[in-house]
N, CA, C and O of each residue as an XYZ file, in Angstrom:
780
protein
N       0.847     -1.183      0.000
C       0.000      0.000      0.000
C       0.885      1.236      0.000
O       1.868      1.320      0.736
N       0.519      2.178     -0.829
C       1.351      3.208     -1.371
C       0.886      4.225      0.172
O      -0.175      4.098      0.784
N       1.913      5.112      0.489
C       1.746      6.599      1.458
C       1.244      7.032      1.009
O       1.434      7.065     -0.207
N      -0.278      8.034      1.832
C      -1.197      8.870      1.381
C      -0.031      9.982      0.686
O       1.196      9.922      0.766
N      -0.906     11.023     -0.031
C       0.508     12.092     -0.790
C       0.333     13.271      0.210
O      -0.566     13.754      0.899
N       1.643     13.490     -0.057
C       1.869     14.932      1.241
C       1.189     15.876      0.657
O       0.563     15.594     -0.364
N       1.170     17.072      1.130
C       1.657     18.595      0.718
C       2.564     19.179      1.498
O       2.792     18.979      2.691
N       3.272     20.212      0.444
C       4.821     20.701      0.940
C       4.648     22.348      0.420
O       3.827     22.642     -0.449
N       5.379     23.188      0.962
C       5.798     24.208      0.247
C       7.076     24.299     -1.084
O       8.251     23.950     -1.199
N       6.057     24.972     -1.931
C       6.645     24.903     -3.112
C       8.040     25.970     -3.230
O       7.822     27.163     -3.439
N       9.421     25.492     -3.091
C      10.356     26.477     -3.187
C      10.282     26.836     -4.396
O       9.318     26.444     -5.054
N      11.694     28.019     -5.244
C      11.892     29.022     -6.173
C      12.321     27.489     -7.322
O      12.201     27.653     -8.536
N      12.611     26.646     -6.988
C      13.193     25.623     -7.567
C      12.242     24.580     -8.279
O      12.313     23.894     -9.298
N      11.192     24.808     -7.131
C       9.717     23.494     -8.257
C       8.686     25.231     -8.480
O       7.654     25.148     -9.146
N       8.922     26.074     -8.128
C       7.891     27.187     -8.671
C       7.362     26.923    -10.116
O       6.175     26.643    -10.287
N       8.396     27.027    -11.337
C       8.361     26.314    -12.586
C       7.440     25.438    -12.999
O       6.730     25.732    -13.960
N       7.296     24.173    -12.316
C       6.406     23.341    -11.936
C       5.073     23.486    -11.585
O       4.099     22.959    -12.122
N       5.107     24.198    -10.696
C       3.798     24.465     -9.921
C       2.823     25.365    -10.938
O       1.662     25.010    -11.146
N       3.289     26.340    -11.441
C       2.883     26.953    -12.242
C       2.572     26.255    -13.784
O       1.668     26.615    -14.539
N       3.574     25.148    -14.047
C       3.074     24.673    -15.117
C       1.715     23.702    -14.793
O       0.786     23.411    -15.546
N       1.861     23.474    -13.962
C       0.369     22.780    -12.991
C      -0.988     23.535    -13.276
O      -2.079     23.010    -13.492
N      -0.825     24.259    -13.251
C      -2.135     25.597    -12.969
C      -2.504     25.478    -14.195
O      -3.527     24.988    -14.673
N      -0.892     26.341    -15.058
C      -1.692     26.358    -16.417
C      -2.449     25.507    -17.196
O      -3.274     25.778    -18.068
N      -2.027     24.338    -16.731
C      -2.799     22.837    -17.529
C      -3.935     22.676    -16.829
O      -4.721     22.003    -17.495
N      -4.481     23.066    -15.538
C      -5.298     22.993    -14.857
C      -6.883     23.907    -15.486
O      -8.056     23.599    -15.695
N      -5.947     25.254    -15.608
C      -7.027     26.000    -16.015
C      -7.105     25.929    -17.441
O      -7.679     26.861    -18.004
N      -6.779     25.282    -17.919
C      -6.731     25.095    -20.178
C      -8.181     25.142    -20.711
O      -8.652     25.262    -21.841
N      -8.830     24.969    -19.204
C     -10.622     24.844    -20.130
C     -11.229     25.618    -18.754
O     -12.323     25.287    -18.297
N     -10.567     26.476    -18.259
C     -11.185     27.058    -17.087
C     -12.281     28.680    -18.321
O     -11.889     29.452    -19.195
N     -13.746     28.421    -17.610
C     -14.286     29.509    -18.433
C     -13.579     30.845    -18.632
O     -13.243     31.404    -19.676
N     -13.454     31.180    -17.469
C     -13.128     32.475    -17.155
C     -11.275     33.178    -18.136
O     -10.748     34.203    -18.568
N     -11.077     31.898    -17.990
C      -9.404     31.485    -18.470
C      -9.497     31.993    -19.934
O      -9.087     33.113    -20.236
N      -9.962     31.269    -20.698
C     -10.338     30.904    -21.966
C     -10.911     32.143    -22.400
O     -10.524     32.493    -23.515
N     -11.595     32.782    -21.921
C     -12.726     33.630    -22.438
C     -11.661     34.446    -22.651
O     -11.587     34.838    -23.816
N     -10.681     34.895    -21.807
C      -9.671     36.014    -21.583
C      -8.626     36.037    -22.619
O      -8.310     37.064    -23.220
N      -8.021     34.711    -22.842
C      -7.461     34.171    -23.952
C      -7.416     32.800    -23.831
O      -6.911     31.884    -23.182
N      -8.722     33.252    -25.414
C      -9.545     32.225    -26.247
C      -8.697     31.575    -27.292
O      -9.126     30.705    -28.050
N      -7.288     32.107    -27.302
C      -6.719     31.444    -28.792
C      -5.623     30.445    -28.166
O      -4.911     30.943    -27.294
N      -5.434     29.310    -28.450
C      -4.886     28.474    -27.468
C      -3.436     28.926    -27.490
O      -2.909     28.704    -26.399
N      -2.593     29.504    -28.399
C      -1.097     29.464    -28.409
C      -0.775     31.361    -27.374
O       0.191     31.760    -26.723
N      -1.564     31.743    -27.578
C      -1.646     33.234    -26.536
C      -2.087     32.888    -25.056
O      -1.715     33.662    -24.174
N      -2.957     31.634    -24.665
C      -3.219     31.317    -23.721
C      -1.487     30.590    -22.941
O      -0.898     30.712    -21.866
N      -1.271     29.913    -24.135
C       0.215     29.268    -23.420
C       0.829     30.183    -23.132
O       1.209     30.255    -21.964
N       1.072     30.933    -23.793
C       2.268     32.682    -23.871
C       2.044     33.030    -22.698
O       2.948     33.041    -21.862
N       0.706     33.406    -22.398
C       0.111     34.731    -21.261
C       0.201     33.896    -19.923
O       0.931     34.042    -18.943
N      -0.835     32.923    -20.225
C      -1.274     32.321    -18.225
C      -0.135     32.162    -17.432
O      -0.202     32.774    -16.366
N       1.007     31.455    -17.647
C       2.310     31.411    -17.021
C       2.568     32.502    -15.951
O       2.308     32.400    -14.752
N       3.191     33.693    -16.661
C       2.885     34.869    -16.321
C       1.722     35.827    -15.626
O       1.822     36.715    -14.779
N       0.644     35.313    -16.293
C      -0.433     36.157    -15.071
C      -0.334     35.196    -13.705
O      -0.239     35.628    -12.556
N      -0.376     33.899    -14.070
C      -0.478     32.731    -12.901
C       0.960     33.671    -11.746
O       0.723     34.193    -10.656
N       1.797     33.640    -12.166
C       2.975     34.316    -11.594
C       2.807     35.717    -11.027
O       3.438     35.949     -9.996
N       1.877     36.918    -11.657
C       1.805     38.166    -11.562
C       0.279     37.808    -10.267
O       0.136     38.550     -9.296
N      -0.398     36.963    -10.446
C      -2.289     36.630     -9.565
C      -1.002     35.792     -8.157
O      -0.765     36.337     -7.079
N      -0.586     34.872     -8.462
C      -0.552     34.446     -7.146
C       0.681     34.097     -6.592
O       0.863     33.768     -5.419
N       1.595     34.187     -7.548
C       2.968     33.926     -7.480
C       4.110     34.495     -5.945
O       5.173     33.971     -5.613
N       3.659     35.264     -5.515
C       4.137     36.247     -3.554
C       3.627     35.272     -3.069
O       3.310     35.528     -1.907
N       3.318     34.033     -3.421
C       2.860     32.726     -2.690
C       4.254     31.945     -1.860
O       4.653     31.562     -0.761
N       4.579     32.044     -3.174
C       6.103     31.095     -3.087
C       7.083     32.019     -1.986
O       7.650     31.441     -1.059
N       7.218     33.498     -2.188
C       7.994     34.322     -1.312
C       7.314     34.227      0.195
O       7.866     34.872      1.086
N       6.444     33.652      0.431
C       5.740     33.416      1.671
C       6.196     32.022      2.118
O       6.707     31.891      3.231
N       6.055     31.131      1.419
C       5.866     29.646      1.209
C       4.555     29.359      1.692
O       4.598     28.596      2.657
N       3.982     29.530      1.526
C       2.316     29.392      0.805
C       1.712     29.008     -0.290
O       0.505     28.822     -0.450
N       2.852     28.851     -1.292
C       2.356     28.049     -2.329
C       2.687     26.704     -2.180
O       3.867     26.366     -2.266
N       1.580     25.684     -1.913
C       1.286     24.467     -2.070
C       1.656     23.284     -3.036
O       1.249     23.225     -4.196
N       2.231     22.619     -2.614
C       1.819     21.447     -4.071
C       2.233     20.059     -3.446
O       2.874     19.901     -2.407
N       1.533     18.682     -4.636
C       1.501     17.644     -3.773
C       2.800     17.229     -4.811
O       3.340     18.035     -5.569
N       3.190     15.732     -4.666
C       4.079     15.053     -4.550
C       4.084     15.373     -6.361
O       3.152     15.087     -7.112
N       4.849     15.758     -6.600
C       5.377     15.911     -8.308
C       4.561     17.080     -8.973
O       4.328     17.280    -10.165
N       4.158     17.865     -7.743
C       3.770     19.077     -8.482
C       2.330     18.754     -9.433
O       2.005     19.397    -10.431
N       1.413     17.335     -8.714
C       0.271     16.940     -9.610
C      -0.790     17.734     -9.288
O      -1.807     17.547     -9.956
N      -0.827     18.698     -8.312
C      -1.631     19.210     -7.821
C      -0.506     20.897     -7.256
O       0.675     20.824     -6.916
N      -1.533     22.535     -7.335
C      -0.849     22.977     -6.569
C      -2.030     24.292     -6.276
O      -3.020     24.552     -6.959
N      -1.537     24.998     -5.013
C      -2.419     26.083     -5.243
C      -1.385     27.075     -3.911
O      -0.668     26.855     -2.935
N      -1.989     28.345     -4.794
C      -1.161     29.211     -4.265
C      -2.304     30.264     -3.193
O      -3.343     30.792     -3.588
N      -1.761     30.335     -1.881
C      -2.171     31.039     -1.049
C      -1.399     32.435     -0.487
O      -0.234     32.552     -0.108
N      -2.488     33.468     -0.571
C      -1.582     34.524     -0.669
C      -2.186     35.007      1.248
O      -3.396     35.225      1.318
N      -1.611     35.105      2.225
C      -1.284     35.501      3.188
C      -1.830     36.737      3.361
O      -1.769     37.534      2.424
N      -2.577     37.176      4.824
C      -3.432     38.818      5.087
C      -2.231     39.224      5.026
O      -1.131     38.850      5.433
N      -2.917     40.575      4.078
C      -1.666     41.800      3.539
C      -1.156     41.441      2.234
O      -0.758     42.412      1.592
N      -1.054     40.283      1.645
C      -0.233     40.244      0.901
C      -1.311     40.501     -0.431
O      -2.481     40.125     -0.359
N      -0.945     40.957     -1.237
C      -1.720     40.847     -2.432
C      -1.359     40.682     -3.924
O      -0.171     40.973     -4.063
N      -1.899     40.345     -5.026
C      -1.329     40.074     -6.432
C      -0.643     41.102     -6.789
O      -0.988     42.184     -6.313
N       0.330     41.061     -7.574
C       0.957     41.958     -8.268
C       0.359     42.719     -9.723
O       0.605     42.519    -10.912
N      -0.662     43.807     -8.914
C      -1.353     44.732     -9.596
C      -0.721     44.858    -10.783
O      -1.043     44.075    -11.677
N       0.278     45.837    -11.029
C       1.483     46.630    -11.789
C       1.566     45.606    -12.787
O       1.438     45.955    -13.960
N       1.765     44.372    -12.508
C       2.232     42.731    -13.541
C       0.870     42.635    -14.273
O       0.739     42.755    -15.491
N       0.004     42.433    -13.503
C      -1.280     41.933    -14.239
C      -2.005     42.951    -15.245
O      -2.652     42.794    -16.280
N      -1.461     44.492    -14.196
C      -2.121     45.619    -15.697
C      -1.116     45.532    -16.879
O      -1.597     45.639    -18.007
N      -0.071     45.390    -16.779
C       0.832     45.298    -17.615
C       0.562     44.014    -18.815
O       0.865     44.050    -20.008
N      -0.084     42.940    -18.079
C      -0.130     41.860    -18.832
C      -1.035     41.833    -20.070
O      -0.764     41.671    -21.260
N      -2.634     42.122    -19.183
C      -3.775     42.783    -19.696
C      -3.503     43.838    -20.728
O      -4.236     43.905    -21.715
N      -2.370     44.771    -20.545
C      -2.628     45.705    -21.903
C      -1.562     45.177    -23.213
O      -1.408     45.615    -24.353
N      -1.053     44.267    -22.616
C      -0.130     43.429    -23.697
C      -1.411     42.438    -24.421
O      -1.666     42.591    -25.616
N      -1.912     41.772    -23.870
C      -2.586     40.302    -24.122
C      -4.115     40.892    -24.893
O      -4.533     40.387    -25.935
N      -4.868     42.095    -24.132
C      -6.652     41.808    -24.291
C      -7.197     42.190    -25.827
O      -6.885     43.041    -26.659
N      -8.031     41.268    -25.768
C      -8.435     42.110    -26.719
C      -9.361     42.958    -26.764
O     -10.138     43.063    -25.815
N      -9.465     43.717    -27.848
C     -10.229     44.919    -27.864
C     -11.984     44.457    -27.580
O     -12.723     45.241    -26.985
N     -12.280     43.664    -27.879
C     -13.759     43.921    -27.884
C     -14.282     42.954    -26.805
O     -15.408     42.498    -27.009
N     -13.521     42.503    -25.488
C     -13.834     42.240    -24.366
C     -13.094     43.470    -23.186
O     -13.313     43.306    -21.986
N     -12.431     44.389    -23.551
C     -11.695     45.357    -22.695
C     -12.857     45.690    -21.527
O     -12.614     45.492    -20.337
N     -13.786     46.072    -21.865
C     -14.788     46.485    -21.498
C     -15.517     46.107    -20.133
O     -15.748     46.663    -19.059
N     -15.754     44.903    -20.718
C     -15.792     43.546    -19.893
C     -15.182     43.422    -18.589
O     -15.451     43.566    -17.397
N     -13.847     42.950    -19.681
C     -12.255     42.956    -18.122
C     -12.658     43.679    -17.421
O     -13.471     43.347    -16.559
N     -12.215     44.912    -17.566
C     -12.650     45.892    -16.797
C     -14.116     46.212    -15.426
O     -14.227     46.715    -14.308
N     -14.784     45.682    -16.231
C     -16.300     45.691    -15.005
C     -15.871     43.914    -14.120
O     -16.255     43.532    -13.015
N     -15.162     43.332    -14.919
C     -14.809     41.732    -13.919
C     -13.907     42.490    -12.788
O     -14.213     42.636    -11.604
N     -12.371     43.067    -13.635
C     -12.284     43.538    -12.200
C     -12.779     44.572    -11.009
O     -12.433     44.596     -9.828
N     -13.508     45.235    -11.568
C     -14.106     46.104    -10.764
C     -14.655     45.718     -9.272
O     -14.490     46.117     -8.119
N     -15.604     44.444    -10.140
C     -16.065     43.651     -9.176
C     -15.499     43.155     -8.281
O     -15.797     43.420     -7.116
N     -14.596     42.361     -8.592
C     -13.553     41.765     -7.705
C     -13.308     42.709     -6.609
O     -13.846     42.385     -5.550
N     -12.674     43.726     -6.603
C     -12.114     44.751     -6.137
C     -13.393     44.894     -5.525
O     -13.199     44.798     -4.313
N     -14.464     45.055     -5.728
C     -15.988     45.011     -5.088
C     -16.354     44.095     -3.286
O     -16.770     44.481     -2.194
N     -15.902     42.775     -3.867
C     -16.228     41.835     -2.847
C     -14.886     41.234     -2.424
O     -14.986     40.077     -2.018
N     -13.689     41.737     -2.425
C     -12.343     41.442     -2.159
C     -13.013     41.525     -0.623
O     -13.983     42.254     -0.833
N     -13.044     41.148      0.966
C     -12.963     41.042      1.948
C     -12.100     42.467      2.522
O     -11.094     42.700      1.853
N     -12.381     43.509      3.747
C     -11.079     44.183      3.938
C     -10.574     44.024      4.881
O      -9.520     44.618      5.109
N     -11.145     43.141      5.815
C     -10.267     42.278      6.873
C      -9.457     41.471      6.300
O      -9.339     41.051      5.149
N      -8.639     41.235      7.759
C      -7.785     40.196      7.289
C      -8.026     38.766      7.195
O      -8.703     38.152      8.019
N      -7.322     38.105      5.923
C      -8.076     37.122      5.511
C      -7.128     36.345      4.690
O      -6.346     37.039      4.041
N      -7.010     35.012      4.561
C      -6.149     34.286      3.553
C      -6.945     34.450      1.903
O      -8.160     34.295      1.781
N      -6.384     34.655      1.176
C      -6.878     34.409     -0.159
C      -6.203     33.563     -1.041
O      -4.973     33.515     -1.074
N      -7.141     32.695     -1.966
C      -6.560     31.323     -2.358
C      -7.236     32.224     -4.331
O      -8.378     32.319     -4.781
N      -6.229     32.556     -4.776
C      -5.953     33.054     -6.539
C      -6.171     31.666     -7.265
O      -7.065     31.590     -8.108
N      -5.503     30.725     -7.014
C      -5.075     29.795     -7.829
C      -5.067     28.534     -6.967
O      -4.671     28.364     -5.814
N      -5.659     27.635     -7.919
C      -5.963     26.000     -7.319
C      -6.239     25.009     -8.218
O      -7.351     25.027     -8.746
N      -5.238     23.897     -8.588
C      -5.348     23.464     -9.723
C      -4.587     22.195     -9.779
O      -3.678     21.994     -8.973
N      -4.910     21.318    -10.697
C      -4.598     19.977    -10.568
C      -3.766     19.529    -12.117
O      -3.778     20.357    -13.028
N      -3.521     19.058    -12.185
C      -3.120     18.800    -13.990
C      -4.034     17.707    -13.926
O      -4.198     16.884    -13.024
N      -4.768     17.866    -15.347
C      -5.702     17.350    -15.663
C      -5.477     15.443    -15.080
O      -6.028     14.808    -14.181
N      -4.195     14.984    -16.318
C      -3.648     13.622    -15.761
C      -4.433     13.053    -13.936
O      -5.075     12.076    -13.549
N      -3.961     14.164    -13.371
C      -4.598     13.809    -11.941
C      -5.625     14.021    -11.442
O      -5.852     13.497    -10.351
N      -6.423     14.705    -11.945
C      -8.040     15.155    -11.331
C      -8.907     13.433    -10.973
O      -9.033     12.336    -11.518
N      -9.241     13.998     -9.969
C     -10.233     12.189     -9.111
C      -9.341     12.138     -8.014
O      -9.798     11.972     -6.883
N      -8.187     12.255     -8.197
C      -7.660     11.630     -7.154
C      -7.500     12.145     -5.109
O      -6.940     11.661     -4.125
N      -8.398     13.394     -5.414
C      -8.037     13.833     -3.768
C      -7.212     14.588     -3.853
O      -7.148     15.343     -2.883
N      -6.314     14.791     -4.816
C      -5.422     16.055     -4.690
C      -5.694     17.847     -3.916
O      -5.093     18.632     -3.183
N      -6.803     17.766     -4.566
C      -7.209     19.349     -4.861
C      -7.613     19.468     -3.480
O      -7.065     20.323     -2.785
N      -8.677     18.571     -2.902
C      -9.131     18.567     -0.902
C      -7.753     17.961     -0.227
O      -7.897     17.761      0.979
N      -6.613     17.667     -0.676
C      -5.371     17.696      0.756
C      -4.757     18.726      0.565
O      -3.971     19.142      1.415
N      -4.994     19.427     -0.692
C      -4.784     21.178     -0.329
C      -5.226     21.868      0.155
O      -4.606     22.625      0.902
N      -6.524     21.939     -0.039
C      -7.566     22.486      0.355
C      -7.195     22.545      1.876
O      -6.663     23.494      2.451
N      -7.664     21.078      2.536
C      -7.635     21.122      4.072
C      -6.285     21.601      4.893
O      -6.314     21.998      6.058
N      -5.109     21.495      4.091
C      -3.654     21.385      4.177
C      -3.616     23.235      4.690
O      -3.215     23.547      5.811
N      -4.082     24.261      3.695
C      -4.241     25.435      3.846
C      -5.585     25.832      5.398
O      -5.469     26.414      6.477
N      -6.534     25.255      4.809
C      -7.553     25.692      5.338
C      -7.052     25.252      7.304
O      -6.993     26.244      8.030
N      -6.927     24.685      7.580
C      -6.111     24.175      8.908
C      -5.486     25.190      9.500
O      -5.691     25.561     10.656
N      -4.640     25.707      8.654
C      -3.743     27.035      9.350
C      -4.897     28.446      9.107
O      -4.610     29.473      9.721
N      -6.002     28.452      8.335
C      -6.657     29.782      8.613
C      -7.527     29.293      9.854
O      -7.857     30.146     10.678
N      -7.949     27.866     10.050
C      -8.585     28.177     11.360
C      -8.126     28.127     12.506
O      -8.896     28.438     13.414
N      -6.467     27.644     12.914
C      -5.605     27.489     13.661
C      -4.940     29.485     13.954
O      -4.268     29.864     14.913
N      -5.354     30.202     12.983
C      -4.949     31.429     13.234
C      -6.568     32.418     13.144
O      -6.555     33.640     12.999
N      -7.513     31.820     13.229
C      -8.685     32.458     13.398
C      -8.994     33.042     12.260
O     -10.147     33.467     12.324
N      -8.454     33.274     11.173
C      -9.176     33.985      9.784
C      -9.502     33.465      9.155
O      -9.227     32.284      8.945
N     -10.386     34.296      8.475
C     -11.098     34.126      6.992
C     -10.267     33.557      5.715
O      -9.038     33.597      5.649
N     -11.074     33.049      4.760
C     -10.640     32.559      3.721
C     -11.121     33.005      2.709
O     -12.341     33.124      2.820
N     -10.707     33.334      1.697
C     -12.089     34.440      0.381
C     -11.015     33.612     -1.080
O      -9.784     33.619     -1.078
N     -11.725     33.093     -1.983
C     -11.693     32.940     -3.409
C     -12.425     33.524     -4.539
O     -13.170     34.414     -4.128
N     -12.500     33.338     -5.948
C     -13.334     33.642     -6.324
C     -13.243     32.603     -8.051
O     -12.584     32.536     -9.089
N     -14.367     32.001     -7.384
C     -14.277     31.008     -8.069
C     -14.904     31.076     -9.917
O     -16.053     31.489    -10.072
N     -14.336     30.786    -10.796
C     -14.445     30.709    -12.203
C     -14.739     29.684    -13.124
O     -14.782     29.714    -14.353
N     -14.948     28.714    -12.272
C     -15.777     27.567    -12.919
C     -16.918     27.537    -12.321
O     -17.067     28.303    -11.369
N     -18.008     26.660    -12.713
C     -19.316     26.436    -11.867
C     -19.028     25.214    -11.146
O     -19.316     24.946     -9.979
N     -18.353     24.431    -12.098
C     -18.140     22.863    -11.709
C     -17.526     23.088    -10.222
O     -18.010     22.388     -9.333
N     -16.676     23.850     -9.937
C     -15.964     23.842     -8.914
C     -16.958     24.160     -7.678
O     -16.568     24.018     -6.519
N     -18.139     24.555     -7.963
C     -18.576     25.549     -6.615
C     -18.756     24.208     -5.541
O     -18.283     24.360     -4.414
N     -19.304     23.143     -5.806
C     -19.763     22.397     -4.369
C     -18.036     21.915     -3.841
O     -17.978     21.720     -2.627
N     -17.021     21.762     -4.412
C     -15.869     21.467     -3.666
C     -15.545     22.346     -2.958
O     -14.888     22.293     -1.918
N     -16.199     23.626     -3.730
C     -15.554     24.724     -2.395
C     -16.879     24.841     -1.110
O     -16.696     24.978      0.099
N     -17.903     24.759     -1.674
C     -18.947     24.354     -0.459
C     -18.567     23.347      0.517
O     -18.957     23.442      1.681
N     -17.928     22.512      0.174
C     -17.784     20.988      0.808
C     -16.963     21.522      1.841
O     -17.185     21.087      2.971
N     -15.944     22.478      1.683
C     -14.230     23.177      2.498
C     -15.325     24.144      2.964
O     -14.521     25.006      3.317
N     -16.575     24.724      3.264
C     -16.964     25.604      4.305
C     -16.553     27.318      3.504
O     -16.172     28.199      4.274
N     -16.663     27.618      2.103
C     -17.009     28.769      1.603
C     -18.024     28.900      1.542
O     -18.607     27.944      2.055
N     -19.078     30.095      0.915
C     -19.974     30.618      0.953
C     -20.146     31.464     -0.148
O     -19.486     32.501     -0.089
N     -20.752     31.331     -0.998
C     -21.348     31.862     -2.087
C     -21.103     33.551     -1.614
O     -20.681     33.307     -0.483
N     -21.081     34.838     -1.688
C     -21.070     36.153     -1.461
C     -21.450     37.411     -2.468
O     -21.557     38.607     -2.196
N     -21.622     36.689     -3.776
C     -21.794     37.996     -4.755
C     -22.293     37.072     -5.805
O     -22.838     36.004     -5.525
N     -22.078     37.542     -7.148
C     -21.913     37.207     -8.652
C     -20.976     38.238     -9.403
O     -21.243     39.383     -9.037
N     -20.107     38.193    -10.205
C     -19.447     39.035    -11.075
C     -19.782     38.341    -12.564
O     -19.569     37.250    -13.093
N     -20.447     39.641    -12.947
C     -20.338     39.139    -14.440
C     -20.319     40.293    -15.240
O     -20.672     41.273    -14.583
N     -19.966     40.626    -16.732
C     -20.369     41.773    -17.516
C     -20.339     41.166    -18.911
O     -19.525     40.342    -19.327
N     -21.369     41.713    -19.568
C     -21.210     41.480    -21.133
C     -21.165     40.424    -21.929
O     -22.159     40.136    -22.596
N     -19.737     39.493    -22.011
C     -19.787     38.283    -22.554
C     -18.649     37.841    -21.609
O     -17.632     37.298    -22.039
N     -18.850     38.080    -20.396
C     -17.909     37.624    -19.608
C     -18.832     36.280    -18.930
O     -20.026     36.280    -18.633
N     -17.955     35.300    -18.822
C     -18.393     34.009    -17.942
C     -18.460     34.529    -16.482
O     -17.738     35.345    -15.909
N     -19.508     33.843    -16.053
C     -19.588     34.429    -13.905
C     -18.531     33.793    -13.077
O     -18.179     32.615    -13.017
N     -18.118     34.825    -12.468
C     -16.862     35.011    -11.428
C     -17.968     34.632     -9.795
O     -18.994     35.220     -9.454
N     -17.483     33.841     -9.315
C     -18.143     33.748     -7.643
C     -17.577     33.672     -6.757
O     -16.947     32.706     -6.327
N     -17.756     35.048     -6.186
C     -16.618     35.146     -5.218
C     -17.349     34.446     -4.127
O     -18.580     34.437     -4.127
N     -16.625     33.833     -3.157
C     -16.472     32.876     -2.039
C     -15.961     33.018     -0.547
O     -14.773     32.776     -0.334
N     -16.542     33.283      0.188
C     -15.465     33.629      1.293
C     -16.284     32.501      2.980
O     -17.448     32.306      3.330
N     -14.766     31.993      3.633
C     -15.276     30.997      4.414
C     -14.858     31.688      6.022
O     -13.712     32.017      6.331
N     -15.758     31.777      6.690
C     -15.784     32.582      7.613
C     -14.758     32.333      8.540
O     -14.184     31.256      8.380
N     -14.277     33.225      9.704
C     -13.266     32.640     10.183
C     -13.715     31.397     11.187
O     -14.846     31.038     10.857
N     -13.297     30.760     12.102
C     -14.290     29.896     12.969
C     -13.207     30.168     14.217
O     -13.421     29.698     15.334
């Protein structure tokens, strides 16, 4: 009988990894896709936003991952936040013109139901496809979630698939808004109270 699989903090050394995790994770994520819909700009860009959204994970060691990097998710720590400056930068490299609009009212929103207490926030959570079924994604889940209730805070996501919403129900989030604009897919932001 094989050892259940750990989770570890992801050093500067499997970061590479972890991130190539995500991106394969999110390859059919709505929200992903919609943003960049053309598959060889999606390879180009997500890397990089994945890096610019949640990447101060790893400088924390808060970014997660299980045994070969089959699973990873990055937790960004109260106070800490995405690298604004990277992601506008990315966005005016990458969007296109006739969703700008859009972007724009998605993030608004965000920025809307972002929590302003202090609170863990989970950007990124993702499995490579190869591994999805296996439990990966809940020994992260609980792996993180443990230390926000061991330190009394909140937890806030915002989730971009639908498929995903009862796994995050199952971990004790809470539905909190809707974000949507135009021909944008719905954003649900999530936040799990402190206990």
């Amino acid at each position: 009988m094989s050892a259940a699989p750990e989770v570890r903090s992801a050093d500067a050394n499997i970061r590479a990894n972890a991130i190539s995790t995500i991106v394969l994770g999110f390859a059919a994520d709505p929200m992903a896709r919609w943003v960049w819909s053309d598959p060889s700009e999606y390879l180009r860009i997500m890397p990089r936003f994945a890096n610019a959204f949640g990447g101060r994970a790893f400088e924390h060691g808060t970014a997660y991952i299980t045994e070969g990097a089959r699973a990873a998710a990055l937790w960004l720590p109260p106070g800490v936040e995405p690298d604004e400056a990277e992601m506008d930068a990315i966005m005016q490299e990458s969007l296109r013109p006739e969703i700008a609009e859009d972007i724009e009212a998605v993030m608004k929103g965000m920025a809307e139901h972002h929590p302003r207490g202090p609170h863990w926030y989970l950007p990124l959570i993702a499995a490579d496809p190869n591994w999805i079924g296996q439990g990966l994604g809940a020994l992260l889940m609980k792996h993180a979630l443990r230390r926000c209730d061991e330190e009394g805070i909140a937890a806030y996501l915002e989730s971009s698939n639908p498929r995903n919403m009862s796994f995050y129900e199952r971990h004790g989030f809470e539905i909190v808004g809707r974000i949507q604009s135009g021909s944008s897919p719905v954003l649900t932001p999530m936040l799990r109270p402190a206990s």
